[in-house]
Amino acid sequence: MTLHLRRVLVLLLLVLAPIPVAARPAWACSCGDNPNPIERAEVAFVGVADDVDPDWFGSQVEVNFAVESVLKGAPGRSVTLVTMKDSASCGYEFVEGGKYRVYANAGETWSCDGNELLSTGHDVSDRPRVIFWGGTAFVLLLVAGGVTWLIRRS
């Protein structure tokens, strides 16, 4: 492999490497008409999201709530619910410290259930940016290592 071709290959890999990290999934979650979510819910309550714990290797998030008032059912003083990680998969993005009106069935809640943010908690607006740049840095390190290996091998 000539030196010029090798340099073009390295440059091409460095330019194209972040593209898979920058791409977002194209899934969609569409909800039907839901005029009264409390009718469909087994449990409904107003509570504060005390702990939002994503399953780093899966697609779900476990959310622990401190129940302030009960709208339907008997949730107890605290409730742990499961939802998907992102809204594209019909998950509801809860923020720690946020106060919500929550509608749930069988220990799960989704974006189509009619959940409502009543007051904000901690600001996590930088989380997607951190994930994006962390993933980009990881891919660039992998590409740089692969390119270094290729150069030393030839």
PDB file of C-alpha atoms in Angstrom:
ATOM      1  CA  MET A   1       0.000   0.000   0.000  1.00  0.00           C
ATOM      2  CA  THR A   2       1.504   3.322  -0.988  1.00  0.00           C
ATOM      3  CA  LEU A   3       2.026   6.060   1.568  1.00  0.00           C
ATOM      4  CA  HIS A   4      -0.375   8.417  -0.246  1.00  0.00           C
ATOM      5  CA  LEU A   5      -3.174   5.836  -0.322  1.00  0.00           C
ATOM      6  CA  ARG A   6      -2.606   5.035   3.345  1.00  0.00           C
ATOM      7  CA  ARG A   7      -2.913   8.731   4.294  1.00  0.00           C
ATOM      8  CA  VAL A   8      -6.157   9.071   2.325  1.00  0.00           C
ATOM      9  CA  LEU A   9      -7.537   5.976   4.063  1.00  0.00           C
ATOM     10  CA  VAL A  10      -6.607   7.333   7.509  1.00  0.00           C
ATOM     11  CA  LEU A  11      -8.192  10.718   6.733  1.00  0.00           C
ATOM     12  CA  LEU A  12     -11.344   9.044   5.394  1.00  0.00           C
ATOM     13  CA  LEU A  13     -11.682   6.882   8.526  1.00  0.00           C
ATOM     14  CA  LEU A  14     -11.227   9.870  10.840  1.00  0.00           C
ATOM     15  CA  VAL A  15     -13.860  11.882   8.975  1.00  0.00           C
ATOM     16  CA  LEU A  16     -16.434   9.089   8.687  1.00  0.00           C
ATOM     17  CA  ALA A  17     -15.972   7.477  12.135  1.00  0.00           C
ATOM     18  CA  PRO A  18     -18.313   9.799  14.107  1.00  0.00           C
ATOM     19  CA  ILE A  19     -21.239   9.320  11.693  1.00  0.00           C
ATOM     20  CA  PRO A  20     -22.678   6.173  13.354  1.00  0.00           C
ATOM     21  CA  VAL A  21     -22.518   7.891  16.762  1.00  0.00           C
ATOM     22  CA  ALA A  22     -24.221  11.047  15.479  1.00  0.00           C
ATOM     23  CA  ALA A  23     -27.068   9.172  13.808  1.00  0.00           C
ATOM     24  CA  ARG A  24     -30.280   8.864  15.815  1.00  0.00           C
ATOM     25  CA  PRO A  25     -32.682   5.922  15.633  1.00  0.00           C
ATOM     26  CA  ALA A  26     -35.664   6.482  13.358  1.00  0.00           C
ATOM     27  CA  TRP A  27     -38.234   4.711  15.503  1.00  0.00           C
ATOM     28  CA  ALA A  28     -41.507   6.381  16.252  1.00  0.00           C
ATOM     29  CA  CYS A  29     -43.997   6.068  19.056  1.00  0.00           C
ATOM     30  CA  SER A  30     -47.486   7.149  18.158  1.00  0.00           C
ATOM     31  CA  CYS A  31     -50.245   7.341  20.726  1.00  0.00           C
ATOM     32  CA  GLY A  32     -53.904   6.985  19.979  1.00  0.00           C
ATOM     33  CA  ASP A  33     -56.467   9.408  21.329  1.00  0.00           C
ATOM     34  CA  ASN A  34     -56.390   9.264  25.139  1.00  0.00           C
ATOM     35  CA  PRO A  35     -58.902  11.792  26.518  1.00  0.00           C
ATOM     36  CA  ASN A  36     -59.022  10.408  30.089  1.00  0.00           C
ATOM     37  CA  PRO A  37     -55.889   8.444  31.103  1.00  0.00           C
ATOM     38  CA  ILE A  38     -57.122   7.743  34.642  1.00  0.00           C
ATOM     39  CA  GLU A  39     -59.810   5.396  33.286  1.00  0.00           C
ATOM     40  CA  ARG A  40     -57.220   3.039  31.757  1.00  0.00           C
ATOM     41  CA  ALA A  41     -54.748   3.202  34.662  1.00  0.00           C
ATOM     42  CA  GLU A  42     -54.630   0.650  37.470  1.00  0.00           C
ATOM     43  CA  VAL A  43     -52.734   3.133  39.631  1.00  0.00           C
ATOM     44  CA  ALA A  44     -52.582   6.920  39.388  1.00  0.00           C
ATOM     45  CA  PHE A  45     -50.759   9.253  41.740  1.00  0.00           C
ATOM     46  CA  VAL A  46     -48.875  12.513  42.128  1.00  0.00           C
ATOM     47  CA  GLY A  47     -45.299  11.959  43.208  1.00  0.00           C
ATOM     48  CA  VAL A  48     -41.675  13.042  43.030  1.00  0.00           C
ATOM     49  CA  ALA A  49     -39.155  10.980  41.047  1.00  0.00           C
ATOM     50  CA  ASP A  50     -36.577  10.228  43.746  1.00  0.00           C
ATOM     51  CA  ASP A  51     -34.362   7.955  41.684  1.00  0.00           C
ATOM     52  CA  VAL A  52     -34.148   7.434  37.929  1.00  0.00           C
ATOM     53  CA  ASP A  53     -31.995   4.363  37.326  1.00  0.00           C
ATOM     54  CA  PRO A  54     -31.324   3.356  33.706  1.00  0.00           C
ATOM     55  CA  ASP A  55     -30.410  -0.224  32.887  1.00  0.00           C
ATOM     56  CA  TRP A  56     -27.133   0.551  31.101  1.00  0.00           C
ATOM     57  CA  PHE A  57     -27.134  -2.711  29.171  1.00  0.00           C
ATOM     58  CA  GLY A  58     -30.848  -2.855  28.420  1.00  0.00           C
ATOM     59  CA  SER A  59     -33.536  -0.572  27.129  1.00  0.00           C
ATOM     60  CA  GLN A  60     -35.463   0.143  30.318  1.00  0.00           C
ATOM     61  CA  VAL A  61     -35.358   2.681  33.134  1.00  0.00           C
ATOM     62  CA  GLU A  62     -36.506   2.016  36.685  1.00  0.00           C
ATOM     63  CA  VAL A  63     -38.011   5.057  38.423  1.00  0.00           C
ATOM     64  CA  ASN A  64     -38.684   5.274  42.170  1.00  0.00           C
ATOM     65  CA  PHE A  65     -41.382   7.748  43.224  1.00  0.00           C
ATOM     66  CA  ALA A  66     -42.265   9.225  46.605  1.00  0.00           C
ATOM     67  CA  VAL A  67     -46.074   9.318  46.438  1.00  0.00           C
ATOM     68  CA  GLU A  68     -47.609  12.608  47.588  1.00  0.00           C
ATOM     69  CA  SER A  69     -51.266  11.958  46.740  1.00  0.00           C
ATOM     70  CA  VAL A  70     -53.237   9.015  45.357  1.00  0.00           C
ATOM     71  CA  LEU A  71     -55.623   9.520  42.432  1.00  0.00           C
ATOM     72  CA  LYS A  72     -56.533   5.850  41.844  1.00  0.00           C
ATOM     73  CA  GLY A  73     -55.574   2.490  43.316  1.00  0.00           C
ATOM     74  CA  ALA A  74     -53.377   1.888  46.353  1.00  0.00           C
ATOM     75  CA  PRO A  75     -49.758   2.607  45.391  1.00  0.00           C
ATOM     76  CA  GLY A  76     -48.398   3.043  48.936  1.00  0.00           C
ATOM     77  CA  ARG A  77     -45.894   5.676  50.071  1.00  0.00           C
ATOM     78  CA  SER A  78     -43.393   4.797  47.356  1.00  0.00           C
ATOM     79  CA  VAL A  79     -43.704   3.222  43.920  1.00  0.00           C
ATOM     80  CA  THR A  80     -41.135   1.771  41.534  1.00  0.00           C
ATOM     81  CA  LEU A  81     -42.143   1.777  37.864  1.00  0.00           C
ATOM     82  CA  VAL A  82     -40.431   0.706  34.650  1.00  0.00           C
ATOM     83  CA  THR A  83     -40.427   2.637  31.374  1.00  0.00           C
ATOM     84  CA  MET A  84     -38.314   2.565  28.217  1.00  0.00           C
ATOM     85  CA  LYS A  85     -35.129   4.665  27.985  1.00  0.00           C
ATOM     86  CA  ASP A  86     -36.306   7.044  25.289  1.00  0.00           C
ATOM     87  CA  SER A  87     -39.491   8.505  23.892  1.00  0.00           C
ATOM     88  CA  ALA A  88     -38.872   6.909  20.479  1.00  0.00           C
ATOM     89  CA  SER A  89     -39.502   3.555  22.203  1.00  0.00           C
ATOM     90  CA  CYS A  90     -42.599   4.946  23.964  1.00  0.00           C
ATOM     91  CA  GLY A  91     -40.705   5.611  27.189  1.00  0.00           C
ATOM     92  CA  TYR A  92     -41.415   8.633  29.370  1.00  0.00           C
ATOM     93  CA  GLU A  93     -38.312  10.599  30.335  1.00  0.00           C
ATOM     94  CA  PHE A  94     -38.534  11.226  34.070  1.00  0.00           C
ATOM     95  CA  VAL A  95     -36.066  13.600  35.743  1.00  0.00           C
ATOM     96  CA  GLU A  96     -34.894  13.118  39.317  1.00  0.00           C
ATOM     97  CA  GLY A  97     -36.560  15.630  41.586  1.00  0.00           C
ATOM     98  CA  GLY A  98     -39.396  16.275  39.143  1.00  0.00           C
ATOM     99  CA  LYS A  99     -42.975  16.168  40.385  1.00  0.00           C
ATOM    100  CA  TYR A 100     -45.324  14.179  38.134  1.00  0.00           C
ATOM    101  CA  ARG A 101     -48.886  13.021  37.741  1.00  0.00           C
ATOM    102  CA  VAL A 102     -48.303   9.366  36.846  1.00  0.00           C
ATOM    103  CA  TYR A 103     -50.599   6.733  35.345  1.00  0.00           C
ATOM    104  CA  ALA A 104     -49.419   3.113  35.442  1.00  0.00           C
ATOM    105  CA  ASN A 105     -50.460  -0.465  34.709  1.00  0.00           C
ATOM    106  CA  ALA A 106     -48.724  -3.624  35.949  1.00  0.00           C
ATOM    107  CA  GLY A 107     -45.689  -1.705  37.255  1.00  0.00           C
ATOM    108  CA  GLU A 108     -45.047   0.044  33.930  1.00  0.00           C
ATOM    109  CA  THR A 109     -45.710   3.479  32.497  1.00  0.00           C
ATOM    110  CA  TRP A 110     -45.272   4.793  28.964  1.00  0.00           C
ATOM    111  CA  SER A 111     -45.368   8.079  27.099  1.00  0.00           C
ATOM    112  CA  CYS A 112     -48.891   7.268  25.872  1.00  0.00           C
ATOM    113  CA  ASP A 113     -50.265   6.786  29.407  1.00  0.00           C
ATOM    114  CA  GLY A 114     -50.819  10.525  29.914  1.00  0.00           C
ATOM    115  CA  ASN A 115     -48.086  11.232  32.485  1.00  0.00           C
ATOM    116  CA  GLU A 116     -47.599  14.928  33.224  1.00  0.00           C
ATOM    117  CA  LEU A 117     -44.678  16.932  34.567  1.00  0.00           C
ATOM    118  CA  LEU A 118     -46.056  19.226  37.270  1.00  0.00           C
ATOM    119  CA  SER A 119     -42.797  20.869  38.376  1.00  0.00           C
ATOM    120  CA  THR A 120     -39.200  20.424  37.316  1.00  0.00           C
ATOM    121  CA  GLY A 121     -36.457  18.788  39.266  1.00  0.00           C
ATOM    122  CA  HIS A 122     -32.747  18.765  38.555  1.00  0.00           C
ATOM    123  CA  ASP A 123     -31.677  20.042  35.157  1.00  0.00           C
ATOM    124  CA  VAL A 124     -30.268  17.197  33.051  1.00  0.00           C
ATOM    125  CA  SER A 125     -30.299  19.029  29.724  1.00  0.00           C
ATOM    126  CA  ASP A 126     -26.584  18.298  29.199  1.00  0.00           C
ATOM    127  CA  ARG A 127     -27.009  14.505  29.388  1.00  0.00           C
ATOM    128  CA  PRO A 128     -27.601  13.925  25.640  1.00  0.00           C
ATOM    129  CA  ARG A 129     -24.614  16.144  24.802  1.00  0.00           C
ATOM    130  CA  VAL A 130     -22.354  14.222  27.196  1.00  0.00           C
ATOM    131  CA  ILE A 131     -23.492  10.886  25.752  1.00  0.00           C
ATOM    132  CA  PHE A 132     -22.928  12.139  22.181  1.00  0.00           C
ATOM    133  CA  TRP A 133     -19.399  13.457  22.818  1.00  0.00           C
ATOM    134  CA  GLY A 134     -18.457  10.470  24.961  1.00  0.00           C
ATOM    135  CA  GLY A 135     -19.564   8.091  22.208  1.00  0.00           C
ATOM    136  CA  THR A 136     -17.772  10.153  19.567  1.00  0.00           C
ATOM    137  CA  ALA A 137     -14.529  10.131  21.592  1.00  0.00           C
ATOM    138  CA  PHE A 138     -14.817   6.365  22.060  1.00  0.00           C
ATOM    139  CA  VAL A 139     -15.279   5.757  18.317  1.00  0.00           C
ATOM    140  CA  LEU A 140     -12.385   8.071  17.460  1.00  0.00           C
ATOM    141  CA  LEU A 141     -10.119   6.213  19.901  1.00  0.00           C
ATOM    142  CA  LEU A 142     -11.092   2.896  18.322  1.00  0.00           C
ATOM    143  CA  VAL A 143     -10.435   4.240  14.829  1.00  0.00           C
ATOM    144  CA  ALA A 144      -7.105   5.773  15.866  1.00  0.00           C
ATOM    145  CA  GLY A 145      -6.055   2.472  17.438  1.00  0.00           C
ATOM    146  CA  GLY A 146      -7.058   0.566  14.316  1.00  0.00           C
ATOM    147  CA  VAL A 147      -5.241   2.986  12.042  1.00  0.00           C
ATOM    148  CA  THR A 148      -2.127   2.820  14.230  1.00  0.00           C
ATOM    149  CA  TRP A 149      -2.260  -0.961  14.083  1.00  0.00           C
ATOM    150  CA  LEU A 150      -2.614  -0.855  10.276  1.00  0.00           C
ATOM    151  CA  ILE A 151       0.304   1.530   9.868  1.00  0.00           C
ATOM    152  CA  ARG A 152       2.611  -0.480  12.118  1.00  0.00           C
ATOM    153  CA  ARG A 153       1.602  -3.711  10.424  1.00  0.00           C
ATOM    154  CA  SER A 154       2.570  -2.539   6.944  1.00  0.00           C
TER     155      SER A 154
END
